[in-house]
XYZ file of C-alpha atoms in Angstrom:
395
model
C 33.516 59.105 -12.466
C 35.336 56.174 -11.176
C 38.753 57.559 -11.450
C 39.380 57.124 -7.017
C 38.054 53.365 -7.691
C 41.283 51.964 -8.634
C 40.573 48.415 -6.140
C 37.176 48.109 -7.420
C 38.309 48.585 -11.351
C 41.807 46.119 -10.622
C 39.184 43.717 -9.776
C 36.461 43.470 -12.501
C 38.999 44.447 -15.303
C 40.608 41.042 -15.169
C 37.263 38.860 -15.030
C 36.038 36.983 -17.880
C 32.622 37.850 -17.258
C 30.746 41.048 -18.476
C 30.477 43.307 -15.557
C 28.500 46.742 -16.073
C 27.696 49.352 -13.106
C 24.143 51.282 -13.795
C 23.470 54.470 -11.940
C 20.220 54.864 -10.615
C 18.152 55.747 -13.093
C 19.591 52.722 -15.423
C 22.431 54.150 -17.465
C 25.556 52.026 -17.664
C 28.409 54.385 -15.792
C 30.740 51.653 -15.827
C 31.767 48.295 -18.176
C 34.762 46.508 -17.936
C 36.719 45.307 -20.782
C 34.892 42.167 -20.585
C 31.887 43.436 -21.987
C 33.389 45.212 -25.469
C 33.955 41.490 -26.613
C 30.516 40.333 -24.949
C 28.544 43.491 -27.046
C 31.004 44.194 -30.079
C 31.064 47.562 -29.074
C 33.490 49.835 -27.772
C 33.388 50.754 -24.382
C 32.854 54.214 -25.029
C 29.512 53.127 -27.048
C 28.335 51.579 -24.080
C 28.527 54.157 -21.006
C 25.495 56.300 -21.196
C 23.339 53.669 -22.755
C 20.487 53.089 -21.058
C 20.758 49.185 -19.873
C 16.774 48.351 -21.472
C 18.445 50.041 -25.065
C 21.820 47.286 -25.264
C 20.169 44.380 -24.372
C 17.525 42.659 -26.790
C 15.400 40.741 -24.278
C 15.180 39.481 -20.424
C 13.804 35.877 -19.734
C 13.849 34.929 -15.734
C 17.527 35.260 -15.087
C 18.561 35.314 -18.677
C 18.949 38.221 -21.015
C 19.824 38.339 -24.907
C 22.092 40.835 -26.179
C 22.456 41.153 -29.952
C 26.182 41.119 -31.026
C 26.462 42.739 -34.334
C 28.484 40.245 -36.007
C 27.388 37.051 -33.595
C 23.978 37.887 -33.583
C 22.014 37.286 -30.647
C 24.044 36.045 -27.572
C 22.197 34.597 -24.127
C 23.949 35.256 -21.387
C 23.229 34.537 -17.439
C 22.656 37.380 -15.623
C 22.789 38.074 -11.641
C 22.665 41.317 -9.843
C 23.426 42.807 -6.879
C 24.136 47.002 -5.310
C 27.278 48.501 -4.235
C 28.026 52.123 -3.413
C 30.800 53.688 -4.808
C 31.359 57.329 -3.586
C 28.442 57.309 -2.076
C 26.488 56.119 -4.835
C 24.824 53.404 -5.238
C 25.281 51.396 -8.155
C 23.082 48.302 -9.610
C 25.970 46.137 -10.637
C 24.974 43.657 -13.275
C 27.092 40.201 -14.551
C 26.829 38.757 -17.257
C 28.397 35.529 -18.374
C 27.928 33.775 -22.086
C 25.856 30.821 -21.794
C 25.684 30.603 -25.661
C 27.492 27.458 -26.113
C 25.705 26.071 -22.895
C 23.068 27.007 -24.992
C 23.535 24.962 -28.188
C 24.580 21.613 -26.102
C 21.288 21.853 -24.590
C 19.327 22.254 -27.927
C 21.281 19.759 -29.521
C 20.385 17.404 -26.727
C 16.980 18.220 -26.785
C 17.040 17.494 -30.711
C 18.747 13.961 -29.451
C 16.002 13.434 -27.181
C 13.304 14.338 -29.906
C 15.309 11.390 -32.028
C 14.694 9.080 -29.061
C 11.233 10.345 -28.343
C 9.690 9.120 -32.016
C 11.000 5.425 -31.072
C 9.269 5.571 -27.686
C 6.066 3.125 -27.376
C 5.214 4.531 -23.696
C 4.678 8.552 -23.681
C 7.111 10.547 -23.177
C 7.572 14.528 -22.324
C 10.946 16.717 -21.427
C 10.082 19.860 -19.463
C 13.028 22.572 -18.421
C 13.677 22.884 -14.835
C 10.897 25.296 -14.672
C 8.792 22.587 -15.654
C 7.467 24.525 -18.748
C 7.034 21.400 -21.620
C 9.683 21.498 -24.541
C 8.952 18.336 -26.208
C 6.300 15.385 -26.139
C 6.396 12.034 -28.402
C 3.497 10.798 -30.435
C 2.519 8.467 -27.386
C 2.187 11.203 -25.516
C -0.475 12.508 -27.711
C -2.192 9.372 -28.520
C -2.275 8.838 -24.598
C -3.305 12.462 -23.518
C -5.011 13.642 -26.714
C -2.935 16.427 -26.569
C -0.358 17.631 -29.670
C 3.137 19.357 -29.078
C 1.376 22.474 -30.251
C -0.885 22.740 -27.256
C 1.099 21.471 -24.854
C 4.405 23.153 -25.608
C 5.543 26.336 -23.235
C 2.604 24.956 -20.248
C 3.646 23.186 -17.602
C 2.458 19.535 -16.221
C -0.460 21.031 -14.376
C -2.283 21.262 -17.873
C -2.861 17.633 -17.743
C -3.780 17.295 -13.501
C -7.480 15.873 -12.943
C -8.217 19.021 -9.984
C -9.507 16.557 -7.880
C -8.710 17.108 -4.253
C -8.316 13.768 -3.578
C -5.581 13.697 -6.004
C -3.870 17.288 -4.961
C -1.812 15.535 -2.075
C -0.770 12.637 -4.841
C 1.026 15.550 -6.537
C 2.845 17.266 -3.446
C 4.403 14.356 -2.570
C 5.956 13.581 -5.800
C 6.961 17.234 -6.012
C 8.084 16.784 -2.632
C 10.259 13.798 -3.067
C 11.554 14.818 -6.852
C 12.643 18.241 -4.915
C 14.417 15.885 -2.394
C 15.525 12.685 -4.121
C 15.686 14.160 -7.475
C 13.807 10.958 -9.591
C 10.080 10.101 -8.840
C 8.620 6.704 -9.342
C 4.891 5.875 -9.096
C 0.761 5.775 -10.153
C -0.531 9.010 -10.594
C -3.805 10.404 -11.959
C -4.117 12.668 -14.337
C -6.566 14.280 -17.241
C -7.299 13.502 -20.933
C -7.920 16.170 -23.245
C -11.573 15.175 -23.379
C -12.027 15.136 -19.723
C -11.489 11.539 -18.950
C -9.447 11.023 -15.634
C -6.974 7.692 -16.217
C -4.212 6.387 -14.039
C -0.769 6.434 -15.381
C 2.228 4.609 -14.114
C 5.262 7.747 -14.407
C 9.073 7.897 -13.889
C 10.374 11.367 -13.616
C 14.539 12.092 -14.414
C 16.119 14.943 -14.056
C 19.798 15.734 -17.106
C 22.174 18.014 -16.181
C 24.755 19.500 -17.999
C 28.105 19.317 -17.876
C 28.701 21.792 -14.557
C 25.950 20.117 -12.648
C 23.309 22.467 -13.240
C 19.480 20.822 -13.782
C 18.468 21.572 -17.235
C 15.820 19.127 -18.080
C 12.968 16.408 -16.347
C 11.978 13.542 -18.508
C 8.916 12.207 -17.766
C 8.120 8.600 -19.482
C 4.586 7.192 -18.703
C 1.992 4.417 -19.566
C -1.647 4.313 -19.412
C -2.450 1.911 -16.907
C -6.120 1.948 -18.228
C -5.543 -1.362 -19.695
C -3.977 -3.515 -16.872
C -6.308 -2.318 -14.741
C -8.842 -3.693 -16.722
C -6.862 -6.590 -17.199
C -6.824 -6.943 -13.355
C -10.520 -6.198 -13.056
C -11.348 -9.030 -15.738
C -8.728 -11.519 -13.786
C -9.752 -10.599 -10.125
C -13.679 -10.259 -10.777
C -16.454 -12.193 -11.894
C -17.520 -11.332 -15.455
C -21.527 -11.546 -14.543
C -21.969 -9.902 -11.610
C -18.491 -7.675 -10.839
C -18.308 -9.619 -7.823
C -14.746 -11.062 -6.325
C -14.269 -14.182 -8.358
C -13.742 -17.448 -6.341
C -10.061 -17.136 -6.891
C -9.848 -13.564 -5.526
C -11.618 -14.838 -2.866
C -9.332 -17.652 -2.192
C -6.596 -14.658 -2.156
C -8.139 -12.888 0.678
C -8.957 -15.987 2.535
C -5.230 -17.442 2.677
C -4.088 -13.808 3.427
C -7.194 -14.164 6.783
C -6.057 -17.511 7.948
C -2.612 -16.261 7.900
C -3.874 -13.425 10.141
C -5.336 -15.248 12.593
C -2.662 -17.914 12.666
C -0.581 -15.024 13.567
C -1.967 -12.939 15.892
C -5.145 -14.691 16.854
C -8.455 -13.274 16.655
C -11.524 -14.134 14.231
C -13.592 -14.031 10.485
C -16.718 -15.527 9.157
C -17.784 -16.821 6.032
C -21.455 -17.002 4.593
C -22.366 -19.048 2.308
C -25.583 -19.082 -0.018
C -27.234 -19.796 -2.770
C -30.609 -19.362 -4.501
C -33.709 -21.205 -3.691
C -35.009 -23.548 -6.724
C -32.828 -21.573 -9.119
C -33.046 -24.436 -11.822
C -36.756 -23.507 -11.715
C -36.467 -19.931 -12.842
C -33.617 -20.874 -15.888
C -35.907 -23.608 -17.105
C -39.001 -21.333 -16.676
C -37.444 -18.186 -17.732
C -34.477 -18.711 -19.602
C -31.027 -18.132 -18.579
C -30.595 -14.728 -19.678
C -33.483 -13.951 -17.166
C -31.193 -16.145 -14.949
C -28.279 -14.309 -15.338
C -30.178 -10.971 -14.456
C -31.536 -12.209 -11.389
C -27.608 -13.225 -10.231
C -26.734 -9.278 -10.911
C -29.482 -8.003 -9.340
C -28.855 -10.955 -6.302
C -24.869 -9.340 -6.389
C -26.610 -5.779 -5.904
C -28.881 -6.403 -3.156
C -25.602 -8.002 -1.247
C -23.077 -5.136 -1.828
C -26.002 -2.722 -0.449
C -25.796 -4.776 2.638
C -22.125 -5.592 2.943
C -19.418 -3.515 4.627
C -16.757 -1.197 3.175
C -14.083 -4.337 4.987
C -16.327 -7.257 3.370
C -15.458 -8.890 0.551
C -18.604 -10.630 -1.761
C -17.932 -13.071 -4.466
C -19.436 -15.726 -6.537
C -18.265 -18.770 -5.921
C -19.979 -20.289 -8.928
C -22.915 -20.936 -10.425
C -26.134 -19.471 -8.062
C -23.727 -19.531 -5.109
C -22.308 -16.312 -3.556
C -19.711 -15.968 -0.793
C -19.056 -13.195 2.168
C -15.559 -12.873 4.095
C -16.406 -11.018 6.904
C -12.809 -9.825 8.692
C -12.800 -9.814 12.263
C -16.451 -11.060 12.937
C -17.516 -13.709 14.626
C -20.574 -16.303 14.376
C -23.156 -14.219 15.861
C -22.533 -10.770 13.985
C -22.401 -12.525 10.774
C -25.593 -14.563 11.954
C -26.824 -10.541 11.628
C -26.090 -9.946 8.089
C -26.969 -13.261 6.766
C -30.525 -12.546 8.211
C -30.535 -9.349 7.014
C -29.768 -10.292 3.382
C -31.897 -12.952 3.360
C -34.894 -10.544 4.325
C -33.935 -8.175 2.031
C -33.982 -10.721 -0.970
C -36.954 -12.364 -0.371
C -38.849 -8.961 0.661
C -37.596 -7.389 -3.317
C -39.836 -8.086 -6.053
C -37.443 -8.745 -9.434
C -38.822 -7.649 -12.241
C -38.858 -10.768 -14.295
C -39.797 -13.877 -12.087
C -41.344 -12.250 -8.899
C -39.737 -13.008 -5.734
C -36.936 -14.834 -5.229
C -35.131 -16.610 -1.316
C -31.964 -17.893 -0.352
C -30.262 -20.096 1.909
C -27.318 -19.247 3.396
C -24.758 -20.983 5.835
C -22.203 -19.352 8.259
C -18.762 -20.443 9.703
C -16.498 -18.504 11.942
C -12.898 -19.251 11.535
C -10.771 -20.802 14.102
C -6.928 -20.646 14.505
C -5.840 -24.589 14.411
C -8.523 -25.081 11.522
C -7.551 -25.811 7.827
C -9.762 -23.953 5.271
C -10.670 -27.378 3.894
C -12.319 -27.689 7.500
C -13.668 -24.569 7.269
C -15.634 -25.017 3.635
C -16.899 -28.114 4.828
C -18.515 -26.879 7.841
C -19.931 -23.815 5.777
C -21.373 -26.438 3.142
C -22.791 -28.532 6.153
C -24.400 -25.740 7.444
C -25.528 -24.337 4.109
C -27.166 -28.024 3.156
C -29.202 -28.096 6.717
C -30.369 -24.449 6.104
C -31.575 -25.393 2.560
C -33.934 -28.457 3.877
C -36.282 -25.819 4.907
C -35.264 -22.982 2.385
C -34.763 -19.283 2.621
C -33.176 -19.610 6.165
C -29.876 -18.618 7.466
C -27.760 -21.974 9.254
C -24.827 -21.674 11.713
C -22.405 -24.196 11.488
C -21.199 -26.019 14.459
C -18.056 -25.456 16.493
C -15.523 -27.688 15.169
C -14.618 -30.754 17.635
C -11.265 -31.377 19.054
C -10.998 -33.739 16.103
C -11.752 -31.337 13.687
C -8.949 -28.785 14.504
């Protein structure tokens, strides 16, 4: 058939690799020597197969042959046509990968070693992402075994969110590009809960280069942020504790030190609060201060930040706001407290006292012109009290 071919056979009889011409409807018309030691067949067993009756399986670009001494053999496969005669031909190449094969496995085994001594969960995925191995962190993190997670890919364990869809783009994104990702992400328990994991994502080749593996090692961040909640937030109310607050108000004098510009504080407190914990108790006291920390995040903005400062007395940063706006809120709070009936002790006022920042003034200043202003409002009770402009002195 191929007897006129004599450049095209001087060229695949001397390769290494298994190279096999099929005619059109799939019969092998052609294998070079190549593939007798690839099959363990003679040559003359293999033209006029048909191609689906010598090989065992096909997986993506791989296909298993079974060698009848060897037993099965994976080989990498690639295809492309040529015409011969005026035929044309499906060559097919096939290379051994068998022993690229076994390194892999016995890395993976290495990795399973390494997986078991793991505190932080880990998972190894092939390049196609599909999930070959997870650790028991992994499953005490996810609630997911090896069994059910083994063969799926990463998406078993996304939240579907669409807020968190883009979250997962980039990292593909940058992993694609950079080849290592680095970063929070959210994902899914088994039971439906959605946590937030901290995840570093490696890629292991093999010896030629060629990506064979991502590692994926993670930890619940579940805990810290709790952690950070419990350091950052007042255990009572949820509210900004005072040294949150304290945070945000260095990082608002350093603003306007900077580039200029303006923030208020308000301060306030609760009218004859001593009254209602020595009338009440102090566990009704302590459910008045949540339901006080409610009313004020209903009336706050998205950019404000609330906080007890201690005992019955609350704080507002307002960012970029001066006097008069935050003269606004604070009389809009205080309305809205004293018009609410609690549940427990009837109704309840405040007194509250406002400050707007200036450049050249220390905080210290600042606090003391708030507390000024607080004391004058809370001669009269349930009023709101702008402090004065500081003095030349006072700057």
């Amino acid at each position: 058939m191929l007897r006129d071919e004599t450049a095209f056979r001087s060229l695949v009889e001397l390769s290494s690799d298994t190279i096999l011409l099929l005619d059109p409807d799939g019969t092998v018309a052609y294998a070079n020597p190549a593939a007798e030691r690839l099959f363990g067949r003679p040559l003359d067993d293999l033209v006029g197969e048909p191609f689906g009756g010598i090989v065992t399986a096909e997986e993506q670009s791989d296909i298993y042959i079974t060698h009848p001494r060897l037993g099965h053999v994976a080989t990498s496969a690639r295809s492309t046509t040529i015409r011969l005669s005026g035929i044309a031909y499906t060559a097919i190449y096939l290379r051994d990968i068998s022993e690229r094969i076994r390194t892999e496995e016995e890395r993976l085994r290495q990795f399973s070693v390494a997986l078991n001594a793991v505190d932080q969960g880990m998972m190894i995925t092939r390049s196609d992402t599909s999930i070959v191995a997870v650790n028991p962190a992994f499953t005490a993190i996810t609630g997911y075994s090896q069994e059910e997670v083994m063969g799926h890919t990463p998406q078993l364990l996304r939240t579907g969110q669409p807020e968190d869809r883009e979250s997962y783009t980039e990292m593909r994104r940058i992993l694609e590009r950079e080849g290592h990702w680095e970063g929070a992400l959210r994902n899914r328990r088994k039971n439906g809960e959605i946590y937030e994991q901290w995840l570093n994502i490696s890629p292991v080749h093999d010896d030629s280069g060629k990506l064979i593996y991502y590692v994926a090692l993670f930890s619940d961040m579940t805990d810290i942020n709790r952690l950070r909640q419990l350091a950052h937030h007042d255990y009572l109310t949820g509210l900004f504790n005072r040294a949150a607050l304290q945070l945000h108000l260095d990082e608002e004098l350093r603003r306007i030190a900077r580039y200029g510009g303006v923030f208020s504080l308000i301060m306030f407190d609760l009218d004859h609060f001593k009254a209602v914990n020595d009338s009440y108790g102090h566990d009704t006291g302590d459910r008045v201060l949540q339901q006080i920390a409610e009313l004020t995040l209903d009336e706050v903005r998205d950019t404000d930040i609330a906080a007890r400062w201690g005992g019955e007395e609350f704080m507002i940063l307002l960012p970029e706001t001066d006097s008069d706006d935050a003269l606004v809120l604070a009389e809009r709070l205080r309305r809205c407290i004293a018009a609410t009936a609690f549940p427990e002790t009837g109704s309840i006022t405040i007194s509250l006292g406002i400050a707007a920042a200036h450049r050249d003034e220390t905080l210290e200043d600042m606090l003391m012109r708030l507390d000024q202003a607080l004391y004058r409002a809370k001669e009269s009770r349930n009023r709101a009290e702008l402090a004065p402009t500081p003095g030349p002195r006072d700057m």
